[in-house]
Amino acid sequence: MAVVEYTGVSSLKGPILVVEGVKGASYDELVEIESSGKSRVGKVIMLEEDRAVIQVFEGTADLDLPNTKVRFLGKPLEMGLSSDMLGRVFDGLGRPRDGLGELISKEKRDINGSPINPVSRVYPRNFIQTGVSAIDGMMTLIRGQKLPIFSGDGLPHNELAVQISRQATIKEGEFLVVFAAIGLRHTDAEFILSSFEETGAMKNIVAFLNLASDPVVERIATPRVALTTAEYFAFDLGYHVLVIMSDMTNYCEALREISNYRGEIPSRKGYPGYMYSDLATIYERAGIIRGKEGSVTQLPILTMPNDDITHPIPDLTGYITEGQIVLSRDLHMKGIYPPINVLSSLSRLMKDGVGEGYTREDHPHLASQLFASYSRVQDVRALASIIGEEELTEIDKAYMKFGEDFERKFLSQGVDENRSVEETLDLGWEVLKDLPKEELTRVSKDEMEKYMKGAIS
Amino acid sequence: MRARIIKINGPVVVADRAETLKMNEMVRVGGNKLIGEVIGLDHGEATIQVYEETSGLKIHEEVEGTGRLLSVMLGPGMIGNIYDGIQRPLSELEKVGGAFIARGVEAFPLSRDHKWSVKLLKEVGDEVEEGEVYAEIKERGIVHRLMVPAGISGKIVKKVEKEEFTIDDVLYILENGTELGMYQMWPVRIPRPVKKKLPSKIPLVTGQRVIDTFFPLSKGGTAAIPGGFGTGKTMLQHQLAKWANADVIVYIGCGERGNEMTEVLTEFPELVDPKTGKPLMDRTILIANTSNMPVSAREASIYTGITIAEYFRDMGYSVAIMADSTSRWAEALRELSGRLEEIPAEEGYPAYLSSRIAAFYERAGRVITLSGEEGSVTVIGAVSPPGGDFSEPVTTHTKRYVKCFWALDRELAYSRHYPAINWNTSYSGYVEDLKEWFVKSVDPSWYDYRSKAMELLAEDGRLQEIIKIMGEDVLPDMQKLIVGIARMIKVGLLQQNAYSEIDSYCPLDKQFKMLKIIIDFYEKAREFVEKNVALSEILKGSVVSKLMRMKEDYKSAEELEKLEREVHEHFGKLEKVYKE
């Protein structure tokens, strides 16, 4: 349809702009806003008779009421896609940012995507080896899964994300990383990109950067732009795509800011009531589709405000994603890398992707045993802090030793250390040797005999 | 003149010319004919909630009334099917739109091509009344009974005889011209009528020990499963859908994960119902409105599900409905309420949240149907409290209307104690109602053993407080014994591995035997402690670890008798040693 242009707007407030006298605009439509020769983009978020409410992605700074021009483009926010995107760096709206010129796109897609029909999905069950023992052993990542990292400010989540994407191997197929920086500090984005460059992984990565200094509203679009790209590479070109999105907390902050400008009734801590549904339209874009070769696996990163896992951002995320990898400040202070708190971490898809035919037969039982024993360690430690370690029973002392070994030997590893899943499992049996055999109720006798060499009885 | 759109705000649309529409009427919105429902009529304006994504909708596009309330189509072809929140078969949507869900697709809920062989039960000249069964169809695992819709009765003047029928065929015509066909429509927001509600006397057996033995649910009862993320709500709902001894299961994935629905779709056809020996899918109906599908259809999905459940109940079946998760439904209410600019009550939820929750759970019950049969709808709703905080509005309001409360506990889940149902904070209001049944059908001493176990767990809870501060060593032997037995109950009895072939489903007689062995062991051991025999001597030997593993190592109640004898021998030997 024809592009309609209006000059003059009736209201400007934060990133929200209102135009009156509009005819024929459609809900969710893309608009172009022009003022003093500069153009920016926005979308229609509410329509009322002849009034259109528009959210401007680059903010409304410097706009005025009489001279601002608004053009309705008659289509939703779309992005161009092409296989040439590999190795390139784009901004938060998908425009080249690396100075290597415009992209010649073959495809245009609505960045909002569409929900995958549950009957068209394939249930994910193929394991991705990350080379990180805590993850492979205790919260296995599965191809097509969405498994976020719940972190805190100052914790090494970026290091871990880089390590995972560098080491992640799958048995077959082409592998690709899509990286979306959402309101990230310049240094963090730089660290991540340069780590990829150093290892020569850059040719297998597409990056979208919305940095802390970039417009806040643009953050609403960045994960969607990244996922549209991921879906294109996965379902059109057959790649196995790992999407890293950091930091989803900034995304939610942007959502709250806009909701506030719109005068909506807030839910918990001022976040909008639809945040769950909104986050779901991002996280649910992971998966495998029947009859298509590729897959989209998501590894979103979020920093928990004040390390609080019950804060609405991690809370709503945890309800949508298929588990979570939780980083712990205590372990970090103890000098353990990666500081993964295995007890509060979980991979929901692990149950169907490990064991015989996937990793190794003993894996599910061993993992369950490690969880149960390490959980007991917490009780023993709490007790020891009150009555003193000396006063503990022999069994409790064994648990203390197991706890140390589990953290120092099993959890802990170098940022470049890439362990095979067999090595990880053997290590698990190794640390279980600290405990008397009667305590190991979750593994079978046969497994103990087969995998646990030289254990105390 | 048709109504036209004058305002668009997400899934809420306002149209003018409200006089052309009715309250709760189903409408088609705009050029794409998106499906919607009228939820308010005021001063010539109609407020409509749209069940599909509203992107691209324009001001002044038309709104077309369909003349009927938002309804479901009830007839053969629902079993084994998977629908979205407004009863569109997802496989039909896939045929039209591919792997991604397209908009404005009208899909007939029941297969129009399928040919059914129908057993006609009435003859010309027969008088039929509302609720009466006039034909039977064998549909997968069950006999599908076609019933005269509510409010209709009369004399049959024509009977259609055919080898096979399709869903659009007419079977009978009544004197007043009413046709009795293969299906009937029913508005989702109105409960289907019954003759009488009955008290709860029969348990819904789930094969899960912590439920059947400790917090049982009755057929026609209501239960809530509240729990933070990662505590195993969905897992437990799946277990119940698999093993509960209902005739028909309606599983509603309301605002949850797409992969979980796929899991059910992949797994259920392969699993066998222990009662009938047929695939579980042959008794299951799925409704999937995943978290990223339109929010208003999520609101409707709960009603679609319960109306289907009532329909099967009316045939005389026991139906269990699992809603995962009712919190997502409540959030959909909140989101829509916000768009309607209603004044919020607690945490942004509308003031009618409580009455809506009540109305939903009140549709459960064991009943005498219009045709005089006994049927039941059991409702099990998952609740996802933000931050695992049970004092939030959805959990507190739900608590007021359900009789079973299976509280999932994050601490238990972290230590991989599944099902993570906390025995101290959970309760079942059906224990007394079901006592008679258990005493008659399982064992005369069922109630006493259960009470003893609960008592031990409560005592253990108190002792654990002391242990946390002083360590277990300071306790006298008698209390150490209680802690030990409680541990046996927790690990050996309450924990149940959903993935274990043997233990995923535990029959009632085995459940009772396990309980009995542990409690008898305790009573015996207590006698010895009273005689000042050291606890370490009493617990010596392999029998204790056998008790811990009995759920896996002994397949049935009969096999457990061997273990019972071993326990007996164990104490016999002890008796001999300490006779002096």
PDB file of C-alpha atoms in Angstrom, chain A residues 25-193:
ATOM      1  CA  ALA A  25      -2.808   2.986   9.976  1.00  0.00           C
ATOM      2  CA  SER A  26      -2.598  -0.587  11.216  1.00  0.00           C
ATOM      3  CA  TYR A  27      -1.746  -1.978  14.630  1.00  0.00           C
ATOM      4  CA  ASP A  28       1.936  -2.904  15.130  1.00  0.00           C
ATOM      5  CA  GLU A  29       2.862  -1.124  11.864  1.00  0.00           C
ATOM      6  CA  LEU A  30       6.361   0.224  11.288  1.00  0.00           C
ATOM      7  CA  VAL A  31       6.758   4.014  11.068  1.00  0.00           C
ATOM      8  CA  GLU A  32       9.614   6.232  10.042  1.00  0.00           C
ATOM      9  CA  ILE A  33      10.088   9.478  11.925  1.00  0.00           C
ATOM     10  CA  GLU A  34      12.025  12.304  10.354  1.00  0.00           C
ATOM     11  CA  SER A  35      13.265  15.482  11.943  1.00  0.00           C
ATOM     12  CA  SER A  36      15.996  17.868  10.791  1.00  0.00           C
ATOM     13  CA  GLY A  37      17.196  15.431   8.184  1.00  0.00           C
ATOM     14  CA  LYS A  38      17.633  12.551  10.637  1.00  0.00           C
ATOM     15  CA  SER A  39      15.394   9.527  10.472  1.00  0.00           C
ATOM     16  CA  ARG A  40      14.475   6.976  13.130  1.00  0.00           C
ATOM     17  CA  VAL A  41      12.059   4.066  13.343  1.00  0.00           C
ATOM     18  CA  GLY A  42       9.112   3.293  15.560  1.00  0.00           C
ATOM     19  CA  LYS A  43       6.012   1.134  15.698  1.00  0.00           C
ATOM     20  CA  VAL A  44       2.320   1.656  16.351  1.00  0.00           C
ATOM     21  CA  ILE A  45       1.402   0.411  19.822  1.00  0.00           C
ATOM     22  CA  MET A  46      -2.158   1.721  20.065  1.00  0.00           C
ATOM     23  CA  LEU A  47      -4.804   3.009  17.642  1.00  0.00           C
ATOM     24  CA  GLU A  48      -7.837   5.066  18.579  1.00  0.00           C
ATOM     25  CA  GLU A  49     -10.134   6.514  15.883  1.00  0.00           C
ATOM     26  CA  ASP A  50      -7.743   8.937  14.175  1.00  0.00           C
ATOM     27  CA  ARG A  51      -5.058   8.858  16.838  1.00  0.00           C
ATOM     28  CA  ALA A  52      -1.945   6.669  16.668  1.00  0.00           C
ATOM     29  CA  VAL A  53       0.381   6.028  19.624  1.00  0.00           C
ATOM     30  CA  ILE A  54       3.905   5.243  18.488  1.00  0.00           C
ATOM     31  CA  GLN A  55       6.914   3.854  20.308  1.00  0.00           C
ATOM     32  CA  VAL A  56      10.159   5.279  18.904  1.00  0.00           C
ATOM     33  CA  PHE A  57      13.088   2.856  19.020  1.00  0.00           C
ATOM     34  CA  GLU A  58      15.840   5.455  19.076  1.00  0.00           C
ATOM     35  CA  GLY A  59      14.091   7.718  21.596  1.00  0.00           C
ATOM     36  CA  THR A  60      12.449  11.089  21.030  1.00  0.00           C
ATOM     37  CA  ALA A  61      15.320  13.422  21.980  1.00  0.00           C
ATOM     38  CA  ASP A  62      15.555  16.469  19.688  1.00  0.00           C
ATOM     39  CA  LEU A  63      12.093  16.000  18.157  1.00  0.00           C
ATOM     40  CA  ASP A  64       9.607  18.860  18.181  1.00  0.00           C
ATOM     41  CA  LEU A  65       5.832  18.961  17.843  1.00  0.00           C
ATOM     42  CA  PRO A  66       5.222  20.978  14.631  1.00  0.00           C
ATOM     43  CA  ASN A  67       8.003  19.793  12.296  1.00  0.00           C
ATOM     44  CA  THR A  68       8.369  16.094  13.029  1.00  0.00           C
ATOM     45  CA  LYS A  69       7.356  14.016  10.035  1.00  0.00           C
ATOM     46  CA  VAL A  70       5.817  10.589  10.546  1.00  0.00           C
ATOM     47  CA  ARG A  71       5.553   8.090   7.711  1.00  0.00           C
ATOM     48  CA  PHE A  72       3.465   4.944   8.045  1.00  0.00           C
ATOM     49  CA  LEU A  73       5.178   2.194   6.072  1.00  0.00           C
ATOM     50  CA  GLY A  74       2.304  -0.295   5.977  1.00  0.00           C
ATOM     51  CA  LYS A  75       4.327  -3.271   7.228  1.00  0.00           C
ATOM     52  CA  PRO A  76       5.618  -4.573  10.557  1.00  0.00           C
ATOM     53  CA  LEU A  77       9.244  -4.109  11.646  1.00  0.00           C
ATOM     54  CA  GLU A  78      11.158  -6.341   9.281  1.00  0.00           C
ATOM     55  CA  MET A  79      14.778  -7.176   8.766  1.00  0.00           C
ATOM     56  CA  GLY A  80      16.763  -8.327   5.773  1.00  0.00           C
ATOM     57  CA  LEU A  81      18.433 -11.713   6.004  1.00  0.00           C
ATOM     58  CA  SER A  82      21.205 -13.379   4.076  1.00  0.00           C
ATOM     59  CA  SER A  83      23.887 -16.004   4.578  1.00  0.00           C
ATOM     60  CA  ASP A  84      26.395 -13.154   4.164  1.00  0.00           C
ATOM     61  CA  MET A  85      25.580 -12.139   7.734  1.00  0.00           C
ATOM     62  CA  LEU A  86      28.129 -14.648   9.016  1.00  0.00           C
ATOM     63  CA  GLY A  87      31.042 -12.897  10.671  1.00  0.00           C
ATOM     64  CA  ARG A  88      29.328  -9.503  10.612  1.00  0.00           C
ATOM     65  CA  VAL A  89      28.436  -7.118  13.438  1.00  0.00           C
ATOM     66  CA  PHE A  90      25.075  -5.293  13.449  1.00  0.00           C
ATOM     67  CA  ASP A  91      23.353  -2.798  15.707  1.00  0.00           C
ATOM     68  CA  GLY A  92      20.361  -3.594  17.896  1.00  0.00           C
ATOM     69  CA  LEU A  93      17.945  -3.150  14.998  1.00  0.00           C
ATOM     70  CA  GLY A  94      19.929  -5.267  12.575  1.00  0.00           C
ATOM     71  CA  ARG A  95      21.753  -2.527  10.662  1.00  0.00           C
ATOM     72  CA  PRO A  96      25.476  -3.046   9.914  1.00  0.00           C
ATOM     73  CA  ARG A  97      27.693  -1.525  12.563  1.00  0.00           C
ATOM     74  CA  ASP A  98      31.067  -2.825  11.430  1.00  0.00           C
ATOM     75  CA  GLY A  99      31.554  -0.409   8.516  1.00  0.00           C
ATOM     76  CA  LEU A 100      31.690  -3.236   6.007  1.00  0.00           C
ATOM     77  CA  GLY A 101      28.799  -1.895   3.991  1.00  0.00           C
ATOM     78  CA  GLU A 102      25.132  -2.667   3.569  1.00  0.00           C
ATOM     79  CA  LEU A 103      23.824  -6.182   3.438  1.00  0.00           C
ATOM     80  CA  ILE A 104      22.245  -7.432   0.262  1.00  0.00           C
ATOM     81  CA  SER A 105      19.388  -9.391   1.664  1.00  0.00           C
ATOM     82  CA  LYS A 106      17.519 -12.184  -0.010  1.00  0.00           C
ATOM     83  CA  GLU A 107      14.778 -12.474   2.565  1.00  0.00           C
ATOM     84  CA  LYS A 108      12.714 -10.081   4.639  1.00  0.00           C
ATOM     85  CA  ARG A 109      11.090 -11.250   7.857  1.00  0.00           C
ATOM     86  CA  ASP A 110       8.915  -9.760  10.574  1.00  0.00           C
ATOM     87  CA  ILE A 111      11.142  -9.651  13.648  1.00  0.00           C
ATOM     88  CA  ASN A 112       8.293 -10.720  15.926  1.00  0.00           C
ATOM     89  CA  GLY A 113       8.213 -14.190  14.416  1.00  0.00           C
ATOM     90  CA  SER A 114       5.263 -16.523  14.988  1.00  0.00           C
ATOM     91  CA  PRO A 115       4.707 -19.168  17.638  1.00  0.00           C
ATOM     92  CA  ILE A 116       5.852 -22.649  16.652  1.00  0.00           C
ATOM     93  CA  ASN A 117       2.927 -25.040  16.525  1.00  0.00           C
ATOM     94  CA  PRO A 118       3.493 -27.633  19.297  1.00  0.00           C
ATOM     95  CA  VAL A 119       2.600 -30.433  16.909  1.00  0.00           C
ATOM     96  CA  SER A 120       5.337 -29.308  14.522  1.00  0.00           C
ATOM     97  CA  ARG A 121       8.035 -29.445  17.171  1.00  0.00           C
ATOM     98  CA  VAL A 122      10.448 -32.291  17.692  1.00  0.00           C
ATOM     99  CA  TYR A 123      11.085 -33.082  21.343  1.00  0.00           C
ATOM    100  CA  PRO A 124      14.758 -32.167  21.948  1.00  0.00           C
ATOM    101  CA  ARG A 125      16.947 -34.983  23.201  1.00  0.00           C
ATOM    102  CA  ASN A 126      20.408 -34.582  21.669  1.00  0.00           C
ATOM    103  CA  PHE A 127      23.057 -33.572  24.085  1.00  0.00           C
ATOM    104  CA  ILE A 128      25.461 -30.712  23.467  1.00  0.00           C
ATOM    105  CA  GLN A 129      28.842 -31.259  25.072  1.00  0.00           C
ATOM    106  CA  THR A 130      29.980 -27.968  26.554  1.00  0.00           C
ATOM    107  CA  GLY A 131      33.174 -29.356  28.073  1.00  0.00           C
ATOM    108  CA  VAL A 132      32.171 -27.849  31.430  1.00  0.00           C
ATOM    109  CA  SER A 133      31.761 -30.606  34.027  1.00  0.00           C
ATOM    110  CA  ALA A 134      29.113 -28.895  36.121  1.00  0.00           C
ATOM    111  CA  ILE A 135      26.916 -28.433  33.069  1.00  0.00           C
ATOM    112  CA  ASP A 136      27.555 -31.671  31.193  1.00  0.00           C
ATOM    113  CA  GLY A 137      27.384 -33.776  34.322  1.00  0.00           C
ATOM    114  CA  MET A 138      24.639 -32.138  36.336  1.00  0.00           C
ATOM    115  CA  MET A 139      22.516 -29.933  34.047  1.00  0.00           C
ATOM    116  CA  THR A 140      23.126 -31.181  30.551  1.00  0.00           C
ATOM    117  CA  LEU A 141      22.398 -28.779  27.718  1.00  0.00           C
ATOM    118  CA  ILE A 142      20.217 -30.231  24.986  1.00  0.00           C
ATOM    119  CA  ARG A 143      20.024 -29.061  21.402  1.00  0.00           C
ATOM    120  CA  GLY A 144      16.853 -26.974  20.992  1.00  0.00           C
ATOM    121  CA  GLN A 145      16.711 -26.093  24.691  1.00  0.00           C
ATOM    122  CA  LYS A 146      16.493 -22.673  26.323  1.00  0.00           C
ATOM    123  CA  LEU A 147      18.774 -22.697  29.342  1.00  0.00           C
ATOM    124  CA  PRO A 148      19.525 -19.306  30.898  1.00  0.00           C
ATOM    125  CA  ILE A 149      22.454 -18.362  33.102  1.00  0.00           C
ATOM    126  CA  PHE A 150      21.263 -16.591  36.268  1.00  0.00           C
ATOM    127  CA  SER A 151      24.171 -14.490  37.357  1.00  0.00           C
ATOM    128  CA  GLY A 152      24.962 -11.462  39.447  1.00  0.00           C
ATOM    129  CA  ASP A 153      26.935  -8.309  38.849  1.00  0.00           C
ATOM    130  CA  GLY A 154      30.652  -9.047  38.807  1.00  0.00           C
ATOM    131  CA  LEU A 155      30.304 -12.796  38.355  1.00  0.00           C
ATOM    132  CA  PRO A 156      32.061 -14.455  35.413  1.00  0.00           C
ATOM    133  CA  HIS A 157      28.975 -15.164  33.287  1.00  0.00           C
ATOM    134  CA  ASN A 158      30.551 -13.701  30.172  1.00  0.00           C
ATOM    135  CA  GLU A 159      33.601 -15.936  30.541  1.00  0.00           C
ATOM    136  CA  LEU A 160      31.356 -18.937  30.967  1.00  0.00           C
ATOM    137  CA  ALA A 161      29.208 -18.014  27.962  1.00  0.00           C
ATOM    138  CA  VAL A 162      32.312 -17.624  25.812  1.00  0.00           C
ATOM    139  CA  GLN A 163      33.725 -20.909  27.051  1.00  0.00           C
ATOM    140  CA  ILE A 164      30.477 -22.723  26.339  1.00  0.00           C
ATOM    141  CA  SER A 165      30.089 -21.332  22.848  1.00  0.00           C
ATOM    142  CA  ARG A 166      33.723 -22.059  22.015  1.00  0.00           C
ATOM    143  CA  GLN A 167      33.693 -25.587  23.330  1.00  0.00           C
ATOM    144  CA  ALA A 168      30.163 -26.605  22.462  1.00  0.00           C
ATOM    145  CA  THR A 169      30.294 -29.538  20.154  1.00  0.00           C
ATOM    146  CA  ILE A 170      27.535 -31.565  18.667  1.00  0.00           C
ATOM    147  CA  LYS A 171      27.890 -34.814  16.865  1.00  0.00           C
ATOM    148  CA  GLU A 172      26.917 -33.646  13.396  1.00  0.00           C
ATOM    149  CA  GLY A 173      25.944 -30.559  11.438  1.00  0.00           C
ATOM    150  CA  GLU A 174      27.156 -26.993  11.063  1.00  0.00           C
ATOM    151  CA  PHE A 175      27.366 -24.932  14.196  1.00  0.00           C
ATOM    152  CA  LEU A 176      26.818 -21.201  14.527  1.00  0.00           C
ATOM    153  CA  VAL A 177      26.620 -18.645  17.329  1.00  0.00           C
ATOM    154  CA  VAL A 178      24.288 -15.646  17.258  1.00  0.00           C
ATOM    155  CA  PHE A 179      25.277 -13.144  19.906  1.00  0.00           C
ATOM    156  CA  ALA A 180      22.943 -10.368  21.049  1.00  0.00           C
ATOM    157  CA  ALA A 181      24.303  -7.708  23.397  1.00  0.00           C
ATOM    158  CA  ILE A 182      21.369  -6.016  25.108  1.00  0.00           C
ATOM    159  CA  GLY A 183      22.376  -2.856  26.925  1.00  0.00           C
ATOM    160  CA  LEU A 184      25.786  -4.363  27.616  1.00  0.00           C
ATOM    161  CA  ARG A 185      28.736  -2.282  28.774  1.00  0.00           C
ATOM    162  CA  HIS A 186      31.191  -1.575  26.014  1.00  0.00           C
ATOM    163  CA  THR A 187      33.990  -3.490  27.770  1.00  0.00           C
ATOM    164  CA  ASP A 188      31.860  -6.597  28.188  1.00  0.00           C
ATOM    165  CA  ALA A 189      30.802  -6.641  24.562  1.00  0.00           C
ATOM    166  CA  GLU A 190      34.427  -6.027  23.565  1.00  0.00           C
ATOM    167  CA  PHE A 191      35.608  -8.925  25.742  1.00  0.00           C
ATOM    168  CA  ILE A 192      33.107 -11.298  24.198  1.00  0.00           C
ATOM    169  CA  LEU A 193      33.785 -10.289  20.607  1.00  0.00           C
TER     170      LEU A 193
END
